[in-house]
PDB file of C-alpha atoms and ligand atoms in Angstrom:
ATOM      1  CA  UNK A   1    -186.952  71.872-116.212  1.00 95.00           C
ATOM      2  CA  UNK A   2    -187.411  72.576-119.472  1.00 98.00           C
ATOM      3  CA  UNK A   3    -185.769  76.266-120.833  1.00 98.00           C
ATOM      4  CA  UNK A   4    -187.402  78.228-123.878  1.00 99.00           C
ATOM      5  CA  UNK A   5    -186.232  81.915-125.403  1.00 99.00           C
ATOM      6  CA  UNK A   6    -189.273  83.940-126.620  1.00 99.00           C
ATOM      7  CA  UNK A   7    -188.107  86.912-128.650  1.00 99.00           C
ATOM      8  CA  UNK A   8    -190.037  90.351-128.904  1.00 98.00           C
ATOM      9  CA  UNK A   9    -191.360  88.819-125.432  1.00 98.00           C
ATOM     10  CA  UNK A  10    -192.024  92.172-124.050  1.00 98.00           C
ATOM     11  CA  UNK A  11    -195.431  92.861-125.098  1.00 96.00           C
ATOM     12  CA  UNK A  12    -198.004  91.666-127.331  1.00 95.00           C
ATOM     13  CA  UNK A  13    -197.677  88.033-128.903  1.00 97.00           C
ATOM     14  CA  UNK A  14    -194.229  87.118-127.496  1.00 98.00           C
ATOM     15  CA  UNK A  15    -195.322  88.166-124.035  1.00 98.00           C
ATOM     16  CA  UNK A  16    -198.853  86.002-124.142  1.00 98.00           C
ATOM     17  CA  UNK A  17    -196.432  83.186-125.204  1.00 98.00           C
ATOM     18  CA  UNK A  18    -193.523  84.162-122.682  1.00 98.00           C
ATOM     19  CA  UNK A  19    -196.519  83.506-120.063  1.00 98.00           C
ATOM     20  CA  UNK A  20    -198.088  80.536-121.151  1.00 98.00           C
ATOM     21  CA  UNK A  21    -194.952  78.941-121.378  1.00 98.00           C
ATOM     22  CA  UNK A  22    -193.959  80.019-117.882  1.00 98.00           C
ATOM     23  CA  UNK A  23    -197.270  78.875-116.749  1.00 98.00           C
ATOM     24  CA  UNK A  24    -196.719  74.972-118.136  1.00 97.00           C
ATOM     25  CA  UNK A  25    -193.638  75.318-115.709  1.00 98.00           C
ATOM     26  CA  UNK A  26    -190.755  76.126-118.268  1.00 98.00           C
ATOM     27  CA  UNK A  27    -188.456  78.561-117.647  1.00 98.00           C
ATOM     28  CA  UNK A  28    -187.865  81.783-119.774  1.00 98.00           C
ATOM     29  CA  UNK A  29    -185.487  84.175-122.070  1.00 98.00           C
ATOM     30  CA  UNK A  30    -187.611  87.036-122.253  1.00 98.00           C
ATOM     31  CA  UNK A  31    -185.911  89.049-125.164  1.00 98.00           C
ATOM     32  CA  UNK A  32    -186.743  92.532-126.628  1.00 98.00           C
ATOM     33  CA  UNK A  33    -184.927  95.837-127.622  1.00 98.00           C
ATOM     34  CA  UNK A  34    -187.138  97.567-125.706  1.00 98.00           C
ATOM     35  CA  UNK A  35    -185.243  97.526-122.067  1.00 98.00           C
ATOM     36  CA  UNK A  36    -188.125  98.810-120.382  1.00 98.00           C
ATOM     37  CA  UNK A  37    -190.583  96.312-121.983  1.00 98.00           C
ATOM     38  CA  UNK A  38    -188.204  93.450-121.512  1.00 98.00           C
ATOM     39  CA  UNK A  39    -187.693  94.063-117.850  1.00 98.00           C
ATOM     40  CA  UNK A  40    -191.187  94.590-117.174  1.00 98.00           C
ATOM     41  CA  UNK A  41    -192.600  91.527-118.699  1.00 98.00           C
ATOM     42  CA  UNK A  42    -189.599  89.460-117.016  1.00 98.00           C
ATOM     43  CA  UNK A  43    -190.622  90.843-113.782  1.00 98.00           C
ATOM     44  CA  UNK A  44    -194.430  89.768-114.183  1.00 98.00           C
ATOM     45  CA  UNK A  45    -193.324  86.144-114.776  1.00 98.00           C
ATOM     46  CA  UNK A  46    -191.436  83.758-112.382  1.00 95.00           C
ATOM     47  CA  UNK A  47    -188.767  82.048-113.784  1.00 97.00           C
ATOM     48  CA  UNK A  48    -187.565  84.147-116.705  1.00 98.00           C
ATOM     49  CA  UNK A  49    -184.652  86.077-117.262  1.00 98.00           C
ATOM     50  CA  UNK A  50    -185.078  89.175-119.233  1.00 98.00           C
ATOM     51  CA  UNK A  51    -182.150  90.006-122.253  1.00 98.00           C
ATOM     52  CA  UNK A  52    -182.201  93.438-123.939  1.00 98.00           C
ATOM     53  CA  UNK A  53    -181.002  93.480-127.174  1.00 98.00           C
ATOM     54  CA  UNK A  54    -181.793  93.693-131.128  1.00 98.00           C
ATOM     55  CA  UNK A  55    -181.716  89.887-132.598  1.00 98.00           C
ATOM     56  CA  UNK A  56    -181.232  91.377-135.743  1.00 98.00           C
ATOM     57  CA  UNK A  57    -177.849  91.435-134.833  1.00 98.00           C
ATOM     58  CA  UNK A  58    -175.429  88.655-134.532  1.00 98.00           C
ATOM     59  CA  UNK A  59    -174.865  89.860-130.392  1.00 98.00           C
ATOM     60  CA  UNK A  60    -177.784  90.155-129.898  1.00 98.00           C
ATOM     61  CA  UNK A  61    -179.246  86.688-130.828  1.00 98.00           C
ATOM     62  CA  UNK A  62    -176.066  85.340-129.051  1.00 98.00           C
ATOM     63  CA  UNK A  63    -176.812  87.176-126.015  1.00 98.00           C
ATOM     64  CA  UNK A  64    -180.375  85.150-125.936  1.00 99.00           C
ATOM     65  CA  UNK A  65    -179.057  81.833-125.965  1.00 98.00           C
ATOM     66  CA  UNK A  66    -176.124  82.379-124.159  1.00 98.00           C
ATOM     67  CA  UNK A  67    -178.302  83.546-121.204  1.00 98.00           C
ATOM     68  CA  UNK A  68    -180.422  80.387-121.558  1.00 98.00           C
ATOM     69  CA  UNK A  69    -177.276  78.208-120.838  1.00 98.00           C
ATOM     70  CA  UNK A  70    -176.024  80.243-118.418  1.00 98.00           C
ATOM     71  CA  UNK A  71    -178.934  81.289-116.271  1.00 98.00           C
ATOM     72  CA  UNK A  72    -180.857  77.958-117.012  1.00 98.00           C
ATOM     73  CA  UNK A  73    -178.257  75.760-117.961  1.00 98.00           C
ATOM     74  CA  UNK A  74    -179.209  74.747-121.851  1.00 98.00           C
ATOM     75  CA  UNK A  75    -182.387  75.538-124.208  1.00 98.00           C
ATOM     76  CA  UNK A  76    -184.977  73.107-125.662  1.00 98.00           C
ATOM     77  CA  UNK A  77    -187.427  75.747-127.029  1.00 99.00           C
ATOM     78  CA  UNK A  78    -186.584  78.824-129.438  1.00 99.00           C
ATOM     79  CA  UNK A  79    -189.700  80.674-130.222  1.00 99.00           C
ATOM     80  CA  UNK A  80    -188.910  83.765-132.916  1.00 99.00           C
ATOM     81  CA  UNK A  81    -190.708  86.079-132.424  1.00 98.00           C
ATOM     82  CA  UNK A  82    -189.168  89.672-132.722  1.00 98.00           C
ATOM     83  CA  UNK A  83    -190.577  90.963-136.199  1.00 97.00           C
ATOM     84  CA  UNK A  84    -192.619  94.188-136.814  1.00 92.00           C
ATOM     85  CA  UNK A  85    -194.467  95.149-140.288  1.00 85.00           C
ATOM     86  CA  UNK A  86    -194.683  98.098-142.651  1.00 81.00           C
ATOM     87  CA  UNK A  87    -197.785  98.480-144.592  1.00 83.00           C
ATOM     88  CA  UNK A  88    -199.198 100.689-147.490  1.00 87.00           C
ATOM     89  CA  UNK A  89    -195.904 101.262-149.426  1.00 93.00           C
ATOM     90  CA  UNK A  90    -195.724 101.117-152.946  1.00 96.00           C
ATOM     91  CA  UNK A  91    -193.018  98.571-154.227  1.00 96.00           C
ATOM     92  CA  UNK A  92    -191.667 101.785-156.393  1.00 97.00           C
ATOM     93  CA  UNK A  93    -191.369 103.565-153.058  1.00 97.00           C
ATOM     94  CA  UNK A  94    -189.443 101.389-150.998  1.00 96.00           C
ATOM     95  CA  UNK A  95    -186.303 102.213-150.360  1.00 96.00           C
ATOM     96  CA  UNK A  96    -183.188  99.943-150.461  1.00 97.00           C
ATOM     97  CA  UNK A  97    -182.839 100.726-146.297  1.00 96.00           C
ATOM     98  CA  UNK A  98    -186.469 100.365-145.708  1.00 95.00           C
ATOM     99  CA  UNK A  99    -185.999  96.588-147.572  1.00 97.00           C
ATOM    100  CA  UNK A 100    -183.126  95.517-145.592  1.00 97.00           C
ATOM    101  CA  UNK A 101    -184.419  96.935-142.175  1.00 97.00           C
ATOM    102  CA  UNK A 102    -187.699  94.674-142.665  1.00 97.00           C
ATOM    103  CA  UNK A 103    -185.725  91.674-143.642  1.00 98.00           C
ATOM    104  CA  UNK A 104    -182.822  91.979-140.940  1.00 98.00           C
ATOM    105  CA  UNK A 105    -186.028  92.438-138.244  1.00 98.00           C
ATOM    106  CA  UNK A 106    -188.261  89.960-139.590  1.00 98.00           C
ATOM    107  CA  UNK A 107    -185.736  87.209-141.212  1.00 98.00           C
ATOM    108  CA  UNK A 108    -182.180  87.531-140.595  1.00 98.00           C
ATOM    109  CA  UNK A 109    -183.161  87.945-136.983  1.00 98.00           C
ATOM    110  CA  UNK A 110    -184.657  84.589-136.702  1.00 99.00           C
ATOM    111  CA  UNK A 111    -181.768  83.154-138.601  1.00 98.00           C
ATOM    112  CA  UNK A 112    -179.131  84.756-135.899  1.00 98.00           C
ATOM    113  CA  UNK A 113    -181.480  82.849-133.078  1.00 99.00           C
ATOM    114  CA  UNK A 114    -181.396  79.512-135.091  1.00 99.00           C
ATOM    115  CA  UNK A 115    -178.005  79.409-135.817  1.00 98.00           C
ATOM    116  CA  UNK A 116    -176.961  80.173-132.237  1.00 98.00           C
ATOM    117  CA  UNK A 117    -179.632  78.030-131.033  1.00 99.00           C
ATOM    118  CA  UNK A 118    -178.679  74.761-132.926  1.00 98.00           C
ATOM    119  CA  UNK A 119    -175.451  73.681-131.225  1.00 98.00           C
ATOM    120  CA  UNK A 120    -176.992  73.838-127.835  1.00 98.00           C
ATOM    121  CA  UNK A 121    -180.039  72.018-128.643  1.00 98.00           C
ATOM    122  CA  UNK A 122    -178.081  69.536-130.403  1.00 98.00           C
ATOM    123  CA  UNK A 123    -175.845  68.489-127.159  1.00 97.00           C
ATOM    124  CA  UNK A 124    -178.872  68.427-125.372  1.00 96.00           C
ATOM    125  CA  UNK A 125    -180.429  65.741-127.759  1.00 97.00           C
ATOM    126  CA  UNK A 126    -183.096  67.819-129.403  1.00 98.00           C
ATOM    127  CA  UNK A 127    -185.403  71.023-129.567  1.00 98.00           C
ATOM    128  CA  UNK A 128    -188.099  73.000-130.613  1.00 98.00           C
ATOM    129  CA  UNK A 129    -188.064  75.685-132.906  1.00 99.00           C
ATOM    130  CA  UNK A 130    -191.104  77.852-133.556  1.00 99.00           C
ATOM    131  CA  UNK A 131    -191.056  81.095-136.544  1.00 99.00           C
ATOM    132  CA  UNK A 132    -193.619  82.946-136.355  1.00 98.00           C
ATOM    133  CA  UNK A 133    -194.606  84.213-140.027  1.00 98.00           C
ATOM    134  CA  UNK A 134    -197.436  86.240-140.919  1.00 97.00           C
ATOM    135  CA  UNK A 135    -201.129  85.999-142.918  1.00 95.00           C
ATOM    136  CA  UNK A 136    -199.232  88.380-145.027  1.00 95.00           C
ATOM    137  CA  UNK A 137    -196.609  86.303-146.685  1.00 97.00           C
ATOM    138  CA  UNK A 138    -199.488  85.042-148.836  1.00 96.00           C
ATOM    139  CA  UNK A 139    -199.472  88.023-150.595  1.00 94.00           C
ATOM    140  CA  UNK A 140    -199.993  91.656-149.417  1.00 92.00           C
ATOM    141  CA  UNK A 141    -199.951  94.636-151.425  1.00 93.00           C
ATOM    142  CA  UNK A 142    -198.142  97.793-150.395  1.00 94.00           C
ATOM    143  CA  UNK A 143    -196.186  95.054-147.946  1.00 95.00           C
ATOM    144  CA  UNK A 144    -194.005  93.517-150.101  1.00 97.00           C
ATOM    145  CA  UNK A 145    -190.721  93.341-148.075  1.00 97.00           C
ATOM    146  CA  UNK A 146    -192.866  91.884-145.043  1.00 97.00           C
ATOM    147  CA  UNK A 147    -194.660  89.536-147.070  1.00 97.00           C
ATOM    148  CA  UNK A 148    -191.600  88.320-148.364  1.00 98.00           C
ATOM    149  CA  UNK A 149    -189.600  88.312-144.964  1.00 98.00           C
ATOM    150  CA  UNK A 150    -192.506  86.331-143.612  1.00 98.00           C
ATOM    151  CA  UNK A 151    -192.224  84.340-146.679  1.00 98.00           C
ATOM    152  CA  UNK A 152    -188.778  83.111-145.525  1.00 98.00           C
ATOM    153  CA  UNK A 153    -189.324  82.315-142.382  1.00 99.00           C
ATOM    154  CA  UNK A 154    -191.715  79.652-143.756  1.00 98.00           C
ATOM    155  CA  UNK A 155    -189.467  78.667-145.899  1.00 98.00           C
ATOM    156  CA  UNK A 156    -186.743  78.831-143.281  1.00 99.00           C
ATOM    157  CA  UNK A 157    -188.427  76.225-140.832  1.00 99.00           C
ATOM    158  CA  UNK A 158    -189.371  73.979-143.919  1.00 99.00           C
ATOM    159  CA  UNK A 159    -185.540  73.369-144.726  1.00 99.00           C
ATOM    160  CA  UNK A 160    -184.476  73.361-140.932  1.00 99.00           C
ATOM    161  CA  UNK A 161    -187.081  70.671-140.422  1.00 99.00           C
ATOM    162  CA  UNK A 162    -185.214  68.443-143.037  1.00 98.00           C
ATOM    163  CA  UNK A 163    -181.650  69.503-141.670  1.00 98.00           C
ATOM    164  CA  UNK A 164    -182.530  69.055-138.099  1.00 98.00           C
ATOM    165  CA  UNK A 165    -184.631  65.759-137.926  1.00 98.00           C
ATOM    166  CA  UNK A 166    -181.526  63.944-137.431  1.00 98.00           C
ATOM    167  CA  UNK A 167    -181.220  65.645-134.228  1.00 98.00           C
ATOM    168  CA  UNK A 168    -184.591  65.520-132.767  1.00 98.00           C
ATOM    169  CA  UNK A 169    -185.034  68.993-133.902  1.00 98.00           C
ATOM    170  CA  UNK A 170    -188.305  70.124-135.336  1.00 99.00           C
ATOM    171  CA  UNK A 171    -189.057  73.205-136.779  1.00 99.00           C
ATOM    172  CA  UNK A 172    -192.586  75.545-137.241  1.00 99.00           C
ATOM    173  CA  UNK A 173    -194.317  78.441-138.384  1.00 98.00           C
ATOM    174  CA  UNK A 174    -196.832  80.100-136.630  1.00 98.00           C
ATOM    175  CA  UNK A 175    -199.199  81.986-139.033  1.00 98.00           C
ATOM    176  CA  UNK A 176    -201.137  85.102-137.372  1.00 97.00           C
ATOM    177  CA  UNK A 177    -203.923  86.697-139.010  1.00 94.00           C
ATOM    178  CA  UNK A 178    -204.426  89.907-137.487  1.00 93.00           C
ATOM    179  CA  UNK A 179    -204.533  89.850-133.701  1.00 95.00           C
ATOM    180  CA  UNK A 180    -205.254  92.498-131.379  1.00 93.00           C
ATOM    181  CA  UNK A 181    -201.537  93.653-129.791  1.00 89.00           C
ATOM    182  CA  UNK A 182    -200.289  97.329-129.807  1.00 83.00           C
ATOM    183  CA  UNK A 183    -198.686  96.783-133.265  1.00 80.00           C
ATOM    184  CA  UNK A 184    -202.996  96.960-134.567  1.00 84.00           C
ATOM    185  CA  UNK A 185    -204.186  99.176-132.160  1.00 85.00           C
ATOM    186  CA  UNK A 186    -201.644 101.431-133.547  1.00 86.00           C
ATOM    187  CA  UNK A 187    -203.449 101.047-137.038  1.00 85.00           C
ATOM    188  CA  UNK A 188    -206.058 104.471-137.576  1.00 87.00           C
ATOM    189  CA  UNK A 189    -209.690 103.716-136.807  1.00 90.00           C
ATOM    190  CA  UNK A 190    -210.696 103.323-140.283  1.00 89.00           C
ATOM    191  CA  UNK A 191    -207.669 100.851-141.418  1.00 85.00           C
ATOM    192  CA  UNK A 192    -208.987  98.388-138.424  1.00 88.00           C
ATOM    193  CA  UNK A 193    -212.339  98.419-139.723  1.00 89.00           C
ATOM    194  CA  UNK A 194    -211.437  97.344-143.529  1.00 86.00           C
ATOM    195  CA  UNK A 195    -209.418  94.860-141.755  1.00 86.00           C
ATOM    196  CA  UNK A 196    -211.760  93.379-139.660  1.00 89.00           C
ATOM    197  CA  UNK A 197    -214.703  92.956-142.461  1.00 88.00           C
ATOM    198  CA  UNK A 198    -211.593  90.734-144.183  1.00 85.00           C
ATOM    199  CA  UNK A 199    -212.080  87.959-141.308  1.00 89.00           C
ATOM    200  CA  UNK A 200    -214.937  84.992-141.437  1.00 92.00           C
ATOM    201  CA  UNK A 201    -215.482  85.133-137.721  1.00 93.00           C
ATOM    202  CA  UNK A 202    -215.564  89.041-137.613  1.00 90.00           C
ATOM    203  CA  UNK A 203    -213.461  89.655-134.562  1.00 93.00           C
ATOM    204  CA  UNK A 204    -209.569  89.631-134.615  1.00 95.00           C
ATOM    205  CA  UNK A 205    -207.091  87.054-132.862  1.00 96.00           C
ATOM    206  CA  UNK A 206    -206.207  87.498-128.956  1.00 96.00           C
ATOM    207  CA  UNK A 207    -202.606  87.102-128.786  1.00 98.00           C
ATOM    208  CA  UNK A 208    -203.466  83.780-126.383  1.00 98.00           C
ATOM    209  CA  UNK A 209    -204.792  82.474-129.430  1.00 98.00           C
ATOM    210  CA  UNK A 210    -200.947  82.554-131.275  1.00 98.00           C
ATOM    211  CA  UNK A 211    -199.865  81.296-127.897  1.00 98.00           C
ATOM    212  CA  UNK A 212    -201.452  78.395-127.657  1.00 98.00           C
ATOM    213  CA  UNK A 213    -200.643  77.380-131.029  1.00 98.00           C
ATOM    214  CA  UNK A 214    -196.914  77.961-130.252  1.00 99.00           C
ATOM    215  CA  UNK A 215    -197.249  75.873-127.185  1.00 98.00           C
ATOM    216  CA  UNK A 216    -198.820  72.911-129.114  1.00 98.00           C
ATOM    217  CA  UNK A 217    -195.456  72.523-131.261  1.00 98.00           C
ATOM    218  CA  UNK A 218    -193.125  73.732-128.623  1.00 98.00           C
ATOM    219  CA  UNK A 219    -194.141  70.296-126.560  1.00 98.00           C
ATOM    220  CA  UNK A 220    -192.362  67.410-126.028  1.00 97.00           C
ATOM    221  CA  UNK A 221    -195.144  65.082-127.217  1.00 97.00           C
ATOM    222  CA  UNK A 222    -194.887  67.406-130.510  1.00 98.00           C
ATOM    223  CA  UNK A 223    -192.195  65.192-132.152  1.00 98.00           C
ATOM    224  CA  UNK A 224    -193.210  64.290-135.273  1.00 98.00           C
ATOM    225  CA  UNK A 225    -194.869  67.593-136.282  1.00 98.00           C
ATOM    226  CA  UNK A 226    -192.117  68.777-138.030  1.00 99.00           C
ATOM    227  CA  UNK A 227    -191.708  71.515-141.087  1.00 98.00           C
ATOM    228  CA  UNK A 228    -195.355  72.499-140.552  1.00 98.00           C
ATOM    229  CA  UNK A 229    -197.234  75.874-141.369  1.00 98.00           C
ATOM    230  CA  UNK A 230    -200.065  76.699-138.584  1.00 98.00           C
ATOM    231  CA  UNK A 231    -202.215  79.144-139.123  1.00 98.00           C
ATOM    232  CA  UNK A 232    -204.179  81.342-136.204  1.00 98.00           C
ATOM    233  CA  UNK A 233    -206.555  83.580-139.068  1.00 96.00           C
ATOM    234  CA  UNK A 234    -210.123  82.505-137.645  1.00 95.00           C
ATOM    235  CA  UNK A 235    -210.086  81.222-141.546  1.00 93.00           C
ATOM    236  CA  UNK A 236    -208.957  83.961-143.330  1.00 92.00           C
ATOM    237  CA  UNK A 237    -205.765  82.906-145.249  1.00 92.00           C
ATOM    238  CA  UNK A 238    -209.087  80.458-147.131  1.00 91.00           C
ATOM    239  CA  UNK A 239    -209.946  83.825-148.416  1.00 82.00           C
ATOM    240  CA  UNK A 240    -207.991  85.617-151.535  1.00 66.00           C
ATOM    241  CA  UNK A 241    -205.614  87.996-150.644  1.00 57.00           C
ATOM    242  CA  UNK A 242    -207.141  91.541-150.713  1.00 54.00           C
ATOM    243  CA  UNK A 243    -206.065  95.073-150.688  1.00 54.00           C
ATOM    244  CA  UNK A 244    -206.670  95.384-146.994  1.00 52.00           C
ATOM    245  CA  UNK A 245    -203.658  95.787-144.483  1.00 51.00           C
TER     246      UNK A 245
HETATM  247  N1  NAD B   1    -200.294  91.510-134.366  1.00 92.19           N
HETATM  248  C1  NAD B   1    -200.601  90.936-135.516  1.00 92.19           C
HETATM  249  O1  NAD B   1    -201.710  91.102-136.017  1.00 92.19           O
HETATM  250  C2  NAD B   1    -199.615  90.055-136.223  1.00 92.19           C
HETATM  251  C3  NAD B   1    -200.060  89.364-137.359  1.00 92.19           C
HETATM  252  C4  NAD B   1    -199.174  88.524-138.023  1.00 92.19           C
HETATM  253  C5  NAD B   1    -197.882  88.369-137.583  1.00 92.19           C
HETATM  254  N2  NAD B   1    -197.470  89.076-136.482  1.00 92.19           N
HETATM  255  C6  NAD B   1    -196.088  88.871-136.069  1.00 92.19           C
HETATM  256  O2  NAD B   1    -196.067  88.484-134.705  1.00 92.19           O
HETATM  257  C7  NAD B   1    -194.878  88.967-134.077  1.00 92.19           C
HETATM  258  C8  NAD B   1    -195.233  89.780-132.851  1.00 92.19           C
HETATM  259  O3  NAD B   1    -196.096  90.828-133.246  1.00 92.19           O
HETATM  260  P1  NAD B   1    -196.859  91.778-132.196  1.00 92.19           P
HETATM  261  O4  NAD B   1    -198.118  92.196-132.849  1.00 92.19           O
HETATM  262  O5  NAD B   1    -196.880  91.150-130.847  1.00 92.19           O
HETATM  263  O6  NAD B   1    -195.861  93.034-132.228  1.00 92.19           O
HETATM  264  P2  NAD B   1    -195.618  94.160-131.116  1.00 92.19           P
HETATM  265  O7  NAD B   1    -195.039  95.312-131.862  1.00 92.19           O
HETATM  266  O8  NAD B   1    -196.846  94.392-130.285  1.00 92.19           O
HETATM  267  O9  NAD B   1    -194.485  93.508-130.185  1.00 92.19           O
HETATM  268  C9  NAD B   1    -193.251  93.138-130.752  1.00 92.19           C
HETATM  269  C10 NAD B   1    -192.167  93.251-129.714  1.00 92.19           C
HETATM  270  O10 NAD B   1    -190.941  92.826-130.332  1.00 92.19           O
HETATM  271  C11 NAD B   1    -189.917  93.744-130.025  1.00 92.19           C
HETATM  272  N3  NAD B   1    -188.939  93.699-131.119  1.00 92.19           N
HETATM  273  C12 NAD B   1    -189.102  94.101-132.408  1.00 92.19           C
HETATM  274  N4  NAD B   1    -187.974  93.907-133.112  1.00 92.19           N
HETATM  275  C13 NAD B   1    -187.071  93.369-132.246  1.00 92.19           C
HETATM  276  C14 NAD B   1    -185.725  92.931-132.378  1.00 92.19           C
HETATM  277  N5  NAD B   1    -185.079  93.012-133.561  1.00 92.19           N
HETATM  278  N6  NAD B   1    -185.086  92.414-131.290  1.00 92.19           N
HETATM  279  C15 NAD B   1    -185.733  92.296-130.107  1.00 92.19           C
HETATM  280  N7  NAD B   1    -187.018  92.717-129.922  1.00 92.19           N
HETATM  281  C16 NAD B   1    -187.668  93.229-130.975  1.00 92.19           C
HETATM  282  C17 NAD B   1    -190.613  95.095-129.898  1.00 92.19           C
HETATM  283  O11 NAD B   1    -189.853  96.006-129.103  1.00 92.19           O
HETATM  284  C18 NAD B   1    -191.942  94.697-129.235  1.00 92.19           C
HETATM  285  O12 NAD B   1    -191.864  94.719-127.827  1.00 92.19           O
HETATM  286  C19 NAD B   1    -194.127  89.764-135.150  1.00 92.19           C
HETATM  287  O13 NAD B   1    -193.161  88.949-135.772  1.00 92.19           O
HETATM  288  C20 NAD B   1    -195.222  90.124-136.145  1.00 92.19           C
HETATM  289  O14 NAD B   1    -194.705  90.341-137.437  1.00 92.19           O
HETATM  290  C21 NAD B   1    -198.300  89.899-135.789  1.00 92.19           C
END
């Protein structure tokens, strides 16, 4: 049986792809720092374990992968998930912490997973790893540290593609545009609306929609798709980047 880690599984995107993956039989890590949310979303699901912990710490990422050896005896599919953004700051107003908290969540996080994630996949004779990135890294003002986290995970999977094809490795983003997950519901009324007149099809993303997308690379038959950007925007990274959220 094939074995996957989905961090930030306990809700919104990472839970949608948590289930899907369940549902094409795999069996899965589901990660968050939310204990609650972690447990709950492992308990809807058959075949998962859950793992509480912050991935933007070296234990914690550790903790993920160790479980998928232990509980599930190795790990062919790392999907990173865990990431949250901060919008309508200033660059003049962000704070040294505030810039390091957004890159430890957003980048360093997924780097902990990889580099844990790596040996294992490698004595198992190959993997999938999936990054998901944001619309944002395009450019967002008042977002800067987000855009640029998301920035590196692109640039992250583009240079593990090269260093892992040897190994049967391939590496992805995943490119949201703005899908509708408590993270946007939390958004005020008025912020949504700007937001939503920014997308061609006029309607945001269903968190199935990033899923299925994940899925796609996370597959065996996905081999040669490697060092690729996808992106789930119902067309809107074709647009210029605007002062919207
Ligand atoms: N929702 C969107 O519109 C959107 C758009 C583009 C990109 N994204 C990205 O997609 C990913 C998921 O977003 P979402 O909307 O589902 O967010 P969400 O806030 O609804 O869910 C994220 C989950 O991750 C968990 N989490 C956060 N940091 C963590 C950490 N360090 N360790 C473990 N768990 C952690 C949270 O507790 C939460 O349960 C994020 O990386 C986000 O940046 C989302």
């Amino acid at each position: 049986m094939r074995v996957a880690a989905v961090t930030g599984a306990g809700r919104g995107i990472g839970f949608a792809i948590a289930r899907m993956l369940v549902r094409q039989g795999t069996a899965v890590v589901v990660n968050d720092v939310d204990g609650r949310a972690a447990h709950d979303a492992a308990r809807k699901l058959t075949n998962t374990v859950a793992v509480v912990g912050n991935v933007a710490t070296e234990a914690g990422a550790k903790a993920v992968v160790e479980a998928a050896v232990n509980e599930f005896g190795g790990l062919d599919v790392l999907v990173a998930n865990a990431g949250f953004g901060v919008v309508g700051v200033e660059v003049g107003d962000v704070t040294a912490e505030d810039w390091s908290r957004v890159i430890e969540r957003n980048l360093t996080s997924q780097f902990y997973c990889v580099r844990f994630a790596v040996p294992v996949m490698r004595r198992r004779g190959g993997g999938r790893i999936v990054g998901i990135s944001s619309r944002a890294w395009l450019g967002q003002a008042g977002g800067t540290p987000y855009a640029a986290a998301k920035g590196g995970v692109v640039s992250l999977m583009r240079s593990l593609a090269l260093e892992l094809a040897p190994h049967g490795i391939t590496a992805n983003s995943v490119v949201p545009g703005s899908i509708a997950t408590p993270a946007l519901e939390a958004m005020d009324a008025k912020a949504r609306e700007v937001l939503l007149r920014a997308h061609p099809m006029g309607r945001f993303g269903d968190p199935d929609d990033v899923a299925r997308a994940v899925c796609f690379l996370a597959h065996p038959a996905a081999e040669r798709i490697t060092g690729q950007t996808l992106y789930v925007t119902g067309g809107r990274n074709l647009l210029l980047p605007s002062r919207t959220p």
